[in-house]
Short mmCIF file of C-alpha atoms in Angstrom, two decimals:
data_model
loop_
_atom_site.label_atom_id
_atom_site.label_comp_id
_atom_site.label_asym_id
_atom_site.label_seq_id
_atom_site.Cartn_x
_atom_site.Cartn_y
_atom_site.Cartn_z
CA UNK U 20 -33.63 51.81 173.40
CA UNK U 21 -37.41 51.27 173.37
CA UNK U 22 -38.70 48.03 172.19
CA UNK U 23 -42.05 46.29 171.75
CA UNK U 24 -42.15 42.54 170.87
CA UNK U 25 -45.15 40.56 169.70
CA UNK U 26 -45.40 37.48 167.43
CA UNK U 27 -45.50 38.18 163.76
CA UNK U 28 -48.33 35.83 162.97
CA UNK U 29 -50.72 33.46 164.77
CA UNK U 30 -53.34 31.05 163.46
CA UNK U 31 -56.44 29.87 165.35
CA UNK U 32 -59.70 28.16 164.66
CA UNK U 33 -63.16 29.74 164.56
CA UNK U 34 -64.82 29.40 167.97
CA UNK U 35 -61.60 28.90 169.81
CA UNK U 36 -59.56 31.18 172.16
CA UNK U 37 -56.29 32.87 171.29
CA UNK U 38 -53.83 34.82 173.33
CA UNK U 39 -51.53 37.34 171.80
CA UNK U 40 -48.60 38.29 173.87
CA UNK U 41 -46.69 41.60 173.97
CA UNK U 42 -43.51 42.43 175.93
CA UNK U 43 -42.06 45.87 176.17
CA UNK U 44 -39.06 47.84 177.33
CA UNK U 45 -39.73 51.55 177.27
CA UNK U 46 -38.47 54.69 178.90
CA UNK U 47 -41.32 55.19 181.41
CA UNK U 48 -44.84 53.80 181.24
CA UNK U 49 -48.06 55.57 180.96
CA UNK U 50 -50.31 52.79 179.78
CA UNK U 51 -50.54 50.02 177.10
CA UNK U 52 -52.95 50.00 174.27
CA UNK U 53 -54.22 47.31 171.99
CA UNK U 54 -55.53 48.20 168.55
CA UNK U 55 -57.06 46.06 165.82
CA UNK U 56 -56.23 46.80 162.29
CA UNK U 57 -57.94 45.09 159.24
CA UNK U 58 -55.91 45.07 156.00
CA UNK U 59 -56.07 48.41 154.26
CA UNK U 60 -57.83 50.17 157.13
CA UNK U 61 -56.77 52.32 160.03
CA UNK U 62 -56.35 50.90 163.54
CA UNK U 63 -59.33 50.84 165.89
CA UNK U 64 -58.96 50.97 169.62
CA UNK U 65 -59.57 47.84 171.63
CA UNK U 66 -58.30 48.39 175.15
CA UNK U 67 -56.07 50.48 177.46
CA UNK U 68 -54.40 49.06 180.59
CA UNK U 69 -52.44 51.24 182.99
CA UNK U 70 -52.78 49.14 186.24
CA UNK U 71 -51.87 45.53 186.65
CA UNK U 72 -54.51 42.96 186.07
CA UNK U 73 -57.22 41.91 183.64
CA UNK U 74 -59.65 44.20 181.86
CA UNK U 75 -62.52 42.40 180.22
CA UNK U 76 -64.63 43.79 177.38
CA UNK U 77 -67.00 41.33 175.81
CA UNK U 78 -65.06 38.66 173.89
CA UNK U 79 -61.79 40.59 174.29
CA UNK U 80 -59.76 40.80 177.48
CA UNK U 81 -56.44 42.44 178.08
CA UNK U 82 -53.90 41.76 180.85
CA UNK U 83 -51.01 43.84 182.15
CA UNK U 84 -48.08 43.10 184.43
CA UNK U 85 -45.97 46.17 184.78
CA UNK U 86 -43.21 44.46 186.79
CA UNK U 87 -42.74 41.95 184.02
CA UNK U 88 -43.21 44.45 181.09
CA UNK U 89 -45.82 42.09 179.74
CA UNK U 90 -49.29 42.23 178.36
CA UNK U 91 -51.60 39.95 176.51
CA UNK U 92 -54.73 40.25 174.44
CA UNK U 93 -57.18 37.36 174.82
CA UNK U 94 -59.83 36.76 172.21
CA UNK U 95 -62.59 34.30 172.94
CA UNK U 96 -65.24 32.69 170.71
CA UNK U 97 -63.19 33.59 167.66
CA UNK U 98 -65.08 34.70 164.61
CA UNK U 99 -63.84 34.95 161.01
CA UNK U 100 -64.15 38.77 161.23
CA UNK U 101 -61.40 38.66 163.98
CA UNK U 102 -58.89 38.00 161.28
CA UNK U 103 -56.80 41.13 161.36
CA UNK U 104 -53.50 42.49 162.79
CA UNK U 105 -53.39 43.34 166.47
CA UNK U 106 -51.02 46.19 167.48
CA UNK U 107 -49.65 46.56 170.93
CA UNK U 108 -48.52 50.13 171.80
CA UNK U 109 -47.01 51.52 174.93
CA UNK U 110 -47.16 55.14 176.00
CA UNK U 111 -43.80 56.22 177.31
CA UNK U 112 -42.86 58.95 179.88
CA UNK U 113 -43.25 61.64 177.21
CA UNK U 114 -46.79 60.29 176.48
CA UNK U 115 -45.56 59.17 173.00
CA UNK U 116 -46.93 55.82 171.68
CA UNK U 117 -44.31 53.25 170.87
CA UNK U 118 -45.80 50.72 168.48
CA UNK U 119 -45.13 47.05 168.14
CA UNK U 120 -44.98 45.61 164.61
CA UNK U 121 -48.28 43.92 165.08
CA UNK U 122 -49.49 40.30 165.13
CA UNK U 123 -51.34 39.01 162.06
CA UNK U 124 -54.11 36.71 163.30
CA UNK U 125 -55.48 34.23 160.85
CA UNK U 126 -58.74 32.46 161.68
CA UNK U 127 -59.52 29.19 160.02
CA UNK U 128 -63.02 27.63 159.84
CA UNK N 9 -68.22 60.10 169.43
CA UNK N 10 -64.57 60.76 168.71
CA UNK N 11 -64.71 60.40 164.98
CA UNK N 12 -61.73 61.43 162.75
CA UNK N 13 -62.10 61.80 159.01
CA UNK N 14 -59.47 61.92 156.40
CA UNK N 15 -59.59 63.21 152.86
CA UNK N 16 -58.87 61.98 150.22
CA UNK N 17 -59.09 58.19 150.88
CA UNK N 18 -57.07 57.47 147.77
CA UNK N 19 -54.90 59.65 145.60
CA UNK N 20 -52.79 58.91 142.57
CA UNK N 21 -50.39 61.59 141.41
CA UNK N 22 -47.45 62.04 139.16
CA UNK N 23 -43.87 62.28 140.41
CA UNK N 24 -42.92 65.81 141.28
CA UNK N 25 -46.32 67.02 142.23
CA UNK N 26 -47.65 67.97 145.73
CA UNK N 27 -50.49 66.26 147.50
CA UNK N 28 -52.44 67.60 150.48
CA UNK N 29 -54.15 65.34 152.97
CA UNK N 30 -56.71 66.60 155.36
CA UNK N 31 -57.45 65.23 158.84
CA UNK N 32 -60.47 66.41 160.76
CA UNK N 33 -61.86 65.63 164.16
CA UNK N 34 -65.57 65.71 163.68
CA UNK N 35 -67.03 65.80 167.14
CA UNK N 36 -64.30 66.76 169.52
CA UNK N 37 -61.39 69.23 169.78
CA UNK N 38 -58.13 67.58 168.95
CA UNK N 39 -55.33 69.19 170.96
CA UNK N 40 -52.80 66.94 169.46
CA UNK N 41 -52.75 65.26 166.05
CA UNK N 42 -50.37 62.66 164.79
CA UNK N 43 -49.27 61.64 161.30
CA UNK N 44 -48.26 58.11 160.58
CA UNK N 45 -46.97 56.26 157.51
CA UNK N 46 -47.44 52.57 157.10
CA UNK N 47 -45.79 50.50 154.43
CA UNK N 48 -47.27 47.13 153.40
CA UNK N 49 -46.98 44.48 156.16
CA UNK N 50 -45.20 46.91 158.40
CA UNK N 51 -46.20 48.66 161.66
CA UNK N 52 -47.21 52.24 162.01
CA UNK N 53 -44.32 54.73 161.71
CA UNK N 54 -44.88 58.08 163.47
CA UNK N 55 -43.89 60.91 161.20
CA UNK N 56 -44.74 63.90 163.33
CA UNK N 57 -46.81 65.20 166.22
CA UNK N 58 -48.56 68.54 166.02
CA UNK N 59 -50.32 70.62 168.62
CA UNK N 60 -52.77 73.35 167.51
CA UNK N 61 -51.14 76.62 166.78
CA UNK N 62 -47.59 75.48 167.06
CA UNK N 63 -45.03 73.88 164.77
CA UNK N 64 -45.10 70.20 164.38
CA UNK N 65 -42.41 67.94 165.99
CA UNK N 66 -40.93 65.66 163.41
CA UNK N 67 -39.42 62.22 164.17
CA UNK N 68 -35.90 61.56 163.24
CA UNK N 69 -35.35 60.89 159.59
CA UNK N 70 -38.52 62.65 158.44
CA UNK N 71 -37.94 65.66 156.25
CA UNK N 72 -39.88 68.60 157.55
CA UNK N 73 -39.48 70.52 154.25
CA UNK N 74 -40.92 67.55 152.35
CA UNK N 75 -43.78 66.67 154.69
CA UNK N 76 -45.46 69.95 155.57
CA UNK N 77 -47.85 69.84 158.51
CA UNK N 78 -50.26 72.52 159.43
CA UNK N 79 -52.42 72.28 162.53
CA UNK N 80 -54.35 75.54 162.15
CA UNK N 81 -57.34 74.73 164.23
CA UNK N 82 -58.49 72.29 166.97
CA UNK N 83 -60.31 70.23 164.37
CA UNK N 84 -58.10 70.30 161.28
CA UNK N 85 -54.56 69.23 160.45
CA UNK N 86 -53.13 68.91 157.01
CA UNK N 87 -50.11 67.00 155.64
CA UNK N 88 -48.73 68.11 152.33
CA UNK N 89 -46.28 65.79 150.63
CA UNK N 90 -44.22 68.08 148.41
CA UNK N 91 -42.51 66.95 145.22
CA UNK N 92 -43.74 63.46 145.74
CA UNK N 93 -41.69 60.48 144.48
CA UNK N 94 -42.62 56.85 143.97
CA UNK N 95 -40.88 55.91 147.22
CA UNK N 96 -43.44 58.16 149.03
CA UNK N 97 -46.18 55.85 147.98
CA UNK N 98 -47.71 54.54 151.26
CA UNK N 99 -50.66 54.49 153.52
CA UNK N 100 -50.85 57.73 155.52
CA UNK N 101 -52.91 57.75 158.64
CA UNK N 102 -53.67 60.61 160.92
CA UNK N 103 -54.87 60.30 164.57
CA UNK N 104 -56.11 62.79 167.13
CA UNK N 105 -55.98 63.00 170.80
CA UNK N 106 -58.03 65.21 173.10
CA UNK N 107 -55.11 65.82 175.44
CA UNK N 108 -51.70 67.27 174.97
CA UNK N 109 -49.15 65.32 176.84
CA UNK N 110 -51.56 63.15 178.65
CA UNK N 111 -52.65 59.48 178.52
CA UNK N 112 -55.52 59.58 176.06
CA UNK N 113 -56.34 57.03 173.35
CA UNK N 114 -55.66 58.11 169.82
CA UNK N 115 -58.63 58.12 167.48
CA UNK N 116 -57.61 57.19 163.98
CA UNK N 117 -58.76 58.50 160.64
CA UNK N 118 -59.51 55.93 157.90
CA UNK N 119 -56.18 56.56 156.14
CA UNK N 120 -55.11 57.86 152.71
CA UNK N 121 -53.45 55.59 150.22
CA UNK N 122 -51.07 57.54 148.13
CA UNK N 123 -49.63 56.17 144.94
CA UNK N 124 -46.96 58.23 143.15
CA UNK N 125 -46.37 57.18 139.55
#
């Protein structure tokens, strides 16, 4: 079956760095997405990785290793507004998104 | 660019009534639209995928007669929850993609919170 694993919850301090991991087992691979979702709101797109390596976009970076079925989202210089759920999703061979359950990130002052 | 709107944002209805939710892509043509349901503290659950002009493809366990999806144009899809019951209360989110069967990000609407009394 298809499976996406990410931690349920993480806590970090304002100004610090946090890494949210995601491992996956899917039938085929056409890219991995990270989305941010604030409580009661729809997800917003953060990043897309289809090749191995690190993609940097401001304070957020996303890494992919296809051979390991592994990705992480790195958030630097954490701000209180970064408190949200972070969803990892993999696009399988049918171009269908398989969603992880999300990681709730709590930022403390 | 790539803005998706949803209407209404919140709806409260009585058990047994039907509710229609609209999803519009405002500045692009959405070849494919997706409907998700999200219960509190849970991840997104894909309900169905629809391509313009064709019947929607429903996920296993989703009743097609209860959740009617119409994707009549490249900018509009509607989800009608028929004979709603309290267990249908949830956050319904649509998303749109510019491609059909290709690697494109999904642009999400703001969601509709449905409460069935």
